[in-house]
């Protein structure tokens, strides 16, 4: 499938650089029955008692590091944990790094380059486990998407983290979850809507542009995830009782679809997911999806087109742009129903 089929004009000013405050005051384009303009606080009324929401509880780590190899400045974005003290990272500029090079981030904190392939390097840090996590907290920055074109600051430590984040390991936020507040969760509960958590540690590969002309040639980075037996049972019970599964974010969609059987039931899962969803995918586990507005030619826009229909999503995005909706990680949201339109 040609990548340019998923292109559209996105003005620079439509990309949000800060989130709405409070979080649940963000705008919500409801596409479940036509097009309706709402806010995220309206979400409980748009769902039904007996529905089940599924959130991603991954927690973002300060994965962006700036160090020096000798006199040369190097920027590293960790994106895949390889071991207790080993990570794979995108390096900028990668050409300056060779196996055996030491990159110093502070007098007492460094890593050695183990291997390099293209823009990626594997690193062995001088410490692991809790000590490495603490060093990242001191010396790392939140890995904001490059499209924001600004450095992360103290506000982003909170803004780029969901209120239910608990399992450390992501290097990008599950951004649909950023809209939720304790107040909104209480309203969802009062409406008779249950929720459960899965964990998918979002990688920096989610920011990579699709540089090929055909989607068949685009490699997806794998991401570590967990779907517990309890959550799988709750999802299957909800569907059997006639409730709908509401995935909060594309990461949840990818995990549930990876763990689903042909009959739509999901199974407990722990491992790697590299599922690339594009139009033609037959959805089995997810009925509704809450997601942000995505960039043109991105795998995320391809996923929502697969879910709700390419024509429908292009029309909805045109409506959102005309109405001043804010796009991408810190932007507004839309609620989609699974459709069969091309």
Tab-separated table of C-alpha atoms in Angstrom:
chain	number	residue	atom	x	y	z
A	1	UNK	CA	0.000	0.000	0.000
A	2	UNK	CA	1.424	3.371	-0.961
A	3	UNK	CA	2.458	5.606	1.932
A	4	UNK	CA	1.334	8.763	0.136
A	5	UNK	CA	-2.258	7.508	0.467
A	6	UNK	CA	-1.969	8.618	4.099
A	7	UNK	CA	-0.661	12.114	3.432
A	8	UNK	CA	-2.469	15.334	4.273
A	9	UNK	CA	-1.558	18.959	4.913
A	10	UNK	CA	-0.817	19.689	8.570
A	11	UNK	CA	0.092	23.295	9.422
A	12	UNK	CA	2.943	23.647	11.874
A	13	UNK	CA	0.750	25.718	14.203
A	14	UNK	CA	-1.729	22.835	14.579
A	15	UNK	CA	0.799	20.768	16.559
A	16	UNK	CA	0.318	21.393	20.290
A	17	UNK	CA	3.472	22.205	22.261
A	18	UNK	CA	1.789	22.101	25.696
A	19	UNK	CA	-1.179	20.077	26.973
A	20	UNK	CA	-4.587	21.448	27.880
A	21	UNK	CA	-5.031	22.403	31.532
A	22	UNK	CA	-6.734	20.690	33.203
A	23	UNK	CA	-5.967	17.594	31.183
A	24	UNK	CA	-9.587	16.559	30.733
A	25	UNK	CA	-10.542	19.950	29.259
A	26	UNK	CA	-9.006	18.913	25.926
A	27	UNK	CA	-11.393	18.835	22.988
A	28	UNK	CA	-12.854	15.522	21.831
A	29	UNK	CA	-14.089	14.835	18.305
A	30	UNK	CA	-16.725	12.117	18.620
A	31	UNK	CA	-16.819	10.016	15.445
A	32	UNK	CA	-18.890	7.127	16.782
A	33	UNK	CA	-22.068	8.402	15.095
A	34	UNK	CA	-21.299	11.092	12.549
A	35	UNK	CA	-19.161	13.987	13.794
A	36	UNK	CA	-19.790	15.772	17.107
A	37	UNK	CA	-17.616	18.275	18.942
A	38	UNK	CA	-17.207	17.463	22.631
A	39	UNK	CA	-14.622	17.700	25.400
A	40	UNK	CA	-12.856	14.832	27.137
A	41	UNK	CA	-15.006	15.428	30.226
A	42	UNK	CA	-17.981	14.284	28.112
A	43	UNK	CA	-16.433	10.855	27.586
A	44	UNK	CA	-18.399	8.961	30.287
A	45	UNK	CA	-21.694	10.021	28.680
A	46	UNK	CA	-20.481	8.801	25.279
A	47	UNK	CA	-19.874	5.291	26.625
A	48	UNK	CA	-22.304	2.749	28.052
A	49	UNK	CA	-22.553	1.083	31.451
A	50	UNK	CA	-20.953	-2.322	31.037
A	51	UNK	CA	-18.220	-1.107	28.666
A	52	UNK	CA	-14.614	-1.793	29.639
A	53	UNK	CA	-11.799	0.720	29.137
A	54	UNK	CA	-8.245	-0.556	28.762
A	55	UNK	CA	-5.348	1.756	29.651
A	56	UNK	CA	-1.595	1.457	29.193
A	57	UNK	CA	0.077	1.916	32.601
A	58	UNK	CA	3.641	2.231	31.327
A	59	UNK	CA	5.757	4.967	32.904
A	60	UNK	CA	8.079	7.169	30.844
A	61	UNK	CA	11.709	7.341	31.932
A	62	UNK	CA	13.994	10.353	31.293
A	63	UNK	CA	15.503	8.586	28.294
A	64	UNK	CA	17.210	11.468	26.482
A	65	UNK	CA	20.854	11.953	27.411
A	66	UNK	CA	23.480	14.425	26.242
A	67	UNK	CA	27.076	13.339	26.649
A	68	UNK	CA	30.547	13.682	25.222
A	69	UNK	CA	32.885	11.348	23.441
A	70	UNK	CA	36.090	13.255	23.972
A	71	UNK	CA	35.281	16.792	22.805
A	72	UNK	CA	32.372	15.755	20.586
A	73	UNK	CA	28.793	16.288	21.773
A	74	UNK	CA	26.491	13.286	21.365
A	75	UNK	CA	22.727	13.077	21.972
A	76	UNK	CA	21.264	9.669	22.800
A	77	UNK	CA	17.637	8.581	23.083
A	78	UNK	CA	17.243	5.216	24.756
A	79	UNK	CA	14.509	3.149	23.158
A	80	UNK	CA	14.941	-0.525	24.010
A	81	UNK	CA	16.202	-2.180	27.187
A	82	UNK	CA	18.588	-5.020	26.373
A	83	UNK	CA	19.549	-5.971	29.922
A	84	UNK	CA	20.096	-4.686	33.442
A	85	UNK	CA	22.793	-2.252	32.291
A	86	UNK	CA	22.362	-2.358	28.503
A	87	UNK	CA	20.155	-0.259	26.213
A	88	UNK	CA	19.701	0.307	22.524
A	89	UNK	CA	19.571	3.980	21.579
A	90	UNK	CA	19.256	6.372	18.685
A	91	UNK	CA	22.413	8.460	18.470
A	92	UNK	CA	22.864	11.904	16.986
A	93	UNK	CA	25.283	12.072	15.260
A	94	UNK	CA	25.817	8.301	15.184
A	95	UNK	CA	28.799	8.539	12.820
A	96	UNK	CA	30.951	9.835	15.667
A	97	UNK	CA	30.581	6.624	17.641
A	98	UNK	CA	32.541	3.388	17.305
A	99	UNK	CA	32.468	0.182	19.376
A	100	UNK	CA	34.557	0.701	22.477
A	101	UNK	CA	33.953	4.478	22.655
A	102	UNK	CA	33.081	5.878	26.075
A	103	UNK	CA	30.344	8.508	26.306
A	104	UNK	CA	30.422	10.550	29.513
A	105	UNK	CA	27.213	12.155	30.781
A	106	UNK	CA	28.711	13.406	34.051
A	107	UNK	CA	31.943	12.896	35.955
A	108	UNK	CA	30.540	9.768	37.577
A	109	UNK	CA	28.131	8.501	34.902
A	110	UNK	CA	29.048	7.013	31.514
A	111	UNK	CA	28.342	4.283	28.967
A	112	UNK	CA	30.452	2.334	26.485
A	113	UNK	CA	29.380	1.771	22.896
A	114	UNK	CA	29.005	-1.945	22.299
A	115	UNK	CA	27.910	-1.848	18.645
A	116	UNK	CA	26.526	0.535	16.029
A	117	UNK	CA	24.256	0.002	13.057
A	118	UNK	CA	23.066	3.031	11.148
A	119	UNK	CA	21.599	5.601	13.558
A	120	UNK	CA	21.364	3.090	16.424
A	121	UNK	CA	23.919	2.035	19.026
A	122	UNK	CA	23.875	-0.479	21.840
A	123	UNK	CA	25.270	0.839	25.102
A	124	UNK	CA	26.652	-0.746	28.260
A	125	UNK	CA	26.285	1.647	31.203
A	126	UNK	CA	28.681	1.773	34.123
A	127	UNK	CA	25.844	0.682	36.425
A	128	UNK	CA	22.535	-1.161	36.229
A	129	UNK	CA	19.205	-1.654	37.951
A	130	UNK	CA	18.152	0.929	40.516
A	131	UNK	CA	21.469	2.787	40.277
A	132	UNK	CA	20.991	3.311	36.537
A	133	UNK	CA	17.366	4.408	37.038
A	134	UNK	CA	18.500	6.988	39.599
A	135	UNK	CA	21.242	8.283	37.275
A	136	UNK	CA	18.723	8.708	34.467
A	137	UNK	CA	16.461	10.689	36.801
A	138	UNK	CA	19.376	13.014	37.621
A	139	UNK	CA	20.911	13.425	34.191
A	140	UNK	CA	18.236	12.475	31.639
A	141	UNK	CA	15.436	14.515	30.095
A	142	UNK	CA	11.939	13.489	29.129
A	143	UNK	CA	12.030	12.228	25.522
A	144	UNK	CA	9.590	14.645	23.923
A	145	UNK	CA	8.683	13.955	20.297
A	146	UNK	CA	11.043	15.748	17.905
A	147	UNK	CA	8.039	17.386	16.220
A	148	UNK	CA	7.612	19.676	19.235
A	149	UNK	CA	10.933	21.320	18.361
A	150	UNK	CA	11.764	22.297	21.899
A	151	UNK	CA	13.746	20.900	24.796
A	152	UNK	CA	11.948	19.212	27.669
A	153	UNK	CA	11.651	21.246	30.861
A	154	UNK	CA	10.510	20.694	34.456
A	155	UNK	CA	6.809	20.890	33.494
A	156	UNK	CA	7.194	17.978	31.108
A	157	UNK	CA	8.195	15.659	33.977
A	158	UNK	CA	4.509	15.728	34.971
A	159	UNK	CA	2.820	16.678	31.702
A	160	UNK	CA	4.353	13.782	29.749
A	161	UNK	CA	3.204	11.148	32.256
A	162	UNK	CA	-0.264	9.663	32.716
A	163	UNK	CA	-1.908	9.813	36.144
A	164	UNK	CA	-1.916	5.992	36.276
A	165	UNK	CA	1.687	5.463	35.113
A	166	UNK	CA	3.360	2.852	37.312
A	167	UNK	CA	5.528	0.404	35.316
A	168	UNK	CA	8.779	2.127	34.302
A	169	UNK	CA	10.230	1.420	30.895
A	170	UNK	CA	8.633	3.615	28.215
A	171	UNK	CA	10.586	6.216	26.299
A	172	UNK	CA	7.429	7.790	24.844
A	173	UNK	CA	4.096	8.434	26.523
A	174	UNK	CA	0.884	6.573	25.645
A	175	UNK	CA	-0.546	9.955	24.783
A	176	UNK	CA	-4.275	9.164	24.731
A	177	UNK	CA	-3.920	8.436	28.440
A	178	UNK	CA	-2.576	11.921	29.112
A	179	UNK	CA	-6.130	13.322	29.011
A	180	UNK	CA	-7.281	11.472	32.124
A	181	UNK	CA	-7.576	12.933	35.607
A	182	UNK	CA	-8.689	11.431	38.911
A	183	UNK	CA	-11.931	13.387	38.499
A	184	UNK	CA	-12.577	11.840	35.086
A	185	UNK	CA	-11.782	8.322	36.320
A	186	UNK	CA	-14.296	8.790	39.137
A	187	UNK	CA	-16.954	9.890	36.613
A	188	UNK	CA	-16.227	6.836	34.468
A	189	UNK	CA	-16.591	4.595	37.497
A	190	UNK	CA	-19.861	6.279	38.491
A	191	UNK	CA	-21.219	5.635	34.999
A	192	UNK	CA	-20.756	1.885	35.513
A	193	UNK	CA	-17.786	1.591	33.180
A	194	UNK	CA	-14.952	-0.629	34.378
A	195	UNK	CA	-11.300	-0.296	33.480
A	196	UNK	CA	-8.215	-2.477	33.413
A	197	UNK	CA	-4.541	-1.969	32.632
A	198	UNK	CA	-2.060	-3.469	30.230
A	199	UNK	CA	1.600	-2.524	29.930
A	200	UNK	CA	3.337	-1.708	26.665
A	201	UNK	CA	6.629	0.135	26.968
A	202	UNK	CA	6.375	2.598	24.111
A	203	UNK	CA	9.650	2.946	22.211
A	204	UNK	CA	11.163	5.908	20.431
A	205	UNK	CA	10.584	4.004	17.203
A	206	UNK	CA	7.049	5.380	17.362
A	207	UNK	CA	8.533	8.733	16.260
A	208	UNK	CA	10.373	7.342	13.249
A	209	UNK	CA	9.041	8.678	9.954
A	210	UNK	CA	7.919	6.241	7.301
A	211	UNK	CA	10.652	6.821	4.729
A	212	UNK	CA	9.668	4.113	2.240
A	213	UNK	CA	7.151	4.428	-0.586
A	214	UNK	CA	5.266	1.225	0.194
A	215	UNK	CA	4.033	0.231	3.650
A	216	UNK	CA	5.204	-3.346	3.048
A	217	UNK	CA	8.800	-2.098	3.235
A	218	UNK	CA	8.481	-0.308	6.587
A	219	UNK	CA	10.078	-2.148	9.547
A	220	UNK	CA	8.265	-1.840	12.885
A	221	UNK	CA	10.344	-1.697	16.058
A	222	UNK	CA	9.251	-4.256	18.632
A	223	UNK	CA	8.092	-3.164	22.090
A	224	UNK	CA	7.907	-5.060	25.374
A	225	UNK	CA	4.457	-5.648	26.829
A	226	UNK	CA	2.365	-7.549	29.379
A	227	UNK	CA	-1.311	-8.544	29.365
A	228	UNK	CA	-2.063	-10.306	32.642
A	229	UNK	CA	-4.461	-13.267	33.020
A	230	UNK	CA	-6.771	-11.129	35.195
A	231	UNK	CA	-7.036	-8.400	32.556
A	232	UNK	CA	-7.542	-10.944	29.775
A	233	UNK	CA	-10.357	-12.560	31.776
A	234	UNK	CA	-12.033	-9.186	32.409
A	235	UNK	CA	-11.916	-8.320	28.702
A	236	UNK	CA	-13.373	-11.675	27.680
A	237	UNK	CA	-16.088	-11.452	30.354
A	238	UNK	CA	-17.070	-7.961	29.161
A	239	UNK	CA	-17.425	-9.091	25.555
A	240	UNK	CA	-19.409	-12.174	26.555
A	241	UNK	CA	-21.798	-9.943	28.542
A	242	UNK	CA	-22.379	-7.646	25.561
A	243	UNK	CA	-20.090	-4.822	26.652
A	244	UNK	CA	-17.654	-3.015	24.389
A	245	UNK	CA	-13.870	-2.889	24.698
A	246	UNK	CA	-12.622	0.697	24.610
A	247	UNK	CA	-8.887	0.897	23.903
A	248	UNK	CA	-7.263	4.071	25.221
A	249	UNK	CA	-4.566	4.660	22.651
A	250	UNK	CA	-2.974	2.924	19.704
A	251	UNK	CA	-0.546	1.040	21.955
A	252	UNK	CA	-3.457	-0.729	23.661
A	253	UNK	CA	-4.963	-1.539	20.258
A	254	UNK	CA	-1.728	-3.094	19.035
A	255	UNK	CA	-1.321	-5.213	22.170
A	256	UNK	CA	-4.929	-6.442	22.300
A	257	UNK	CA	-4.982	-7.248	18.603
A	258	UNK	CA	-1.685	-9.126	18.957
A	259	UNK	CA	-3.110	-11.159	21.851
A	260	UNK	CA	-6.489	-11.919	20.270
A	261	UNK	CA	-7.748	-15.186	18.836
A	262	UNK	CA	-9.881	-15.381	15.665
A	263	UNK	CA	-13.045	-15.400	17.805
A	264	UNK	CA	-12.068	-12.094	19.461
A	265	UNK	CA	-11.097	-13.487	22.848
A	266	UNK	CA	-7.733	-12.361	24.168
A	267	UNK	CA	-5.111	-14.444	25.907
A	268	UNK	CA	-2.598	-13.465	28.570
A	269	UNK	CA	0.625	-12.352	26.948
A	270	UNK	CA	4.132	-11.283	27.929
A	271	UNK	CA	6.737	-10.592	25.290
A	272	UNK	CA	7.435	-8.416	22.268
A	273	UNK	CA	4.902	-6.824	19.922
A	274	UNK	CA	5.789	-5.523	16.461
A	275	UNK	CA	2.362	-5.595	14.825
A	276	UNK	CA	1.991	-3.068	11.995
A	277	UNK	CA	-1.716	-2.304	11.520
A	278	UNK	CA	-2.768	-0.829	8.192
A	279	UNK	CA	-6.017	-0.886	6.190
A	280	UNK	CA	-7.008	-4.461	5.540
A	281	UNK	CA	-6.390	-5.580	9.119
A	282	UNK	CA	-9.371	-7.445	10.573
A	283	UNK	CA	-9.935	-6.134	14.095
A	284	UNK	CA	-11.024	-8.744	16.602
A	285	UNK	CA	-10.561	-7.428	20.137
A	286	UNK	CA	-11.318	-3.679	20.106
A	287	UNK	CA	-14.697	-1.992	19.533
A	288	UNK	CA	-13.921	1.673	20.301
A	289	UNK	CA	-10.682	3.624	20.422
A	290	UNK	CA	-9.767	6.898	22.080
A	291	UNK	CA	-6.716	8.396	20.421
A	292	UNK	CA	-5.007	11.692	19.666
A	293	UNK	CA	-4.641	13.270	16.221
A	294	UNK	CA	-1.614	11.891	14.416
A	295	UNK	CA	0.896	13.085	11.876
A	296	UNK	CA	0.540	12.522	8.134
A	297	UNK	CA	2.254	9.453	6.649
A	298	UNK	CA	2.725	7.980	10.137
A	299	UNK	CA	2.046	4.387	11.183
A	300	UNK	CA	-0.352	5.788	13.791
A	301	UNK	CA	-2.499	7.511	11.168
A	302	UNK	CA	-2.446	4.294	9.154
A	303	UNK	CA	-3.722	2.419	12.212
A	304	UNK	CA	-6.687	4.743	12.783
A	305	UNK	CA	-7.505	4.576	9.066
A	306	UNK	CA	-7.507	0.795	9.337
A	307	UNK	CA	-9.816	0.999	12.344
A	308	UNK	CA	-12.387	3.548	11.162
A	309	UNK	CA	-11.824	3.844	7.405
A	310	UNK	CA	-9.362	5.989	5.457
A	311	UNK	CA	-11.972	8.205	3.845
A	312	UNK	CA	-13.745	8.753	7.146
A	313	UNK	CA	-10.512	9.658	8.935
A	314	UNK	CA	-9.330	12.074	6.245
A	315	UNK	CA	-12.693	13.848	6.389
A	316	UNK	CA	-12.560	13.925	10.200
A	317	UNK	CA	-9.019	15.322	10.213
A	318	UNK	CA	-10.049	18.025	7.744
A	319	UNK	CA	-12.942	18.911	10.063
A	320	UNK	CA	-10.606	18.960	13.069
A	321	UNK	CA	-8.124	21.269	11.339
A	322	UNK	CA	-10.885	23.620	10.237
A	323	UNK	CA	-12.238	23.725	13.801
A	324	UNK	CA	-8.829	24.427	15.357
A	325	UNK	CA	-8.151	21.105	17.077
A	326	UNK	CA	-4.633	20.583	18.383
A	327	UNK	CA	-2.622	17.672	17.013
A	328	UNK	CA	-0.182	15.074	18.261
A	329	UNK	CA	1.162	14.124	21.700
A	330	UNK	CA	-0.047	17.148	23.681
A	331	UNK	CA	-3.076	17.738	21.473
A	332	UNK	CA	-6.779	16.920	21.508
A	333	UNK	CA	-8.494	13.546	21.146
A	334	UNK	CA	-11.002	11.690	19.024
A	335	UNK	CA	-13.284	8.749	19.803
A	336	UNK	CA	-13.588	6.166	17.038
A	337	UNK	CA	-15.876	3.240	16.419
A	338	UNK	CA	-14.660	0.266	14.458
A	339	UNK	CA	-15.831	0.554	10.856
A	340	UNK	CA	-15.554	-1.266	7.581
A	341	UNK	CA	-15.231	1.710	5.240
A	342	UNK	CA	-12.183	1.675	2.898
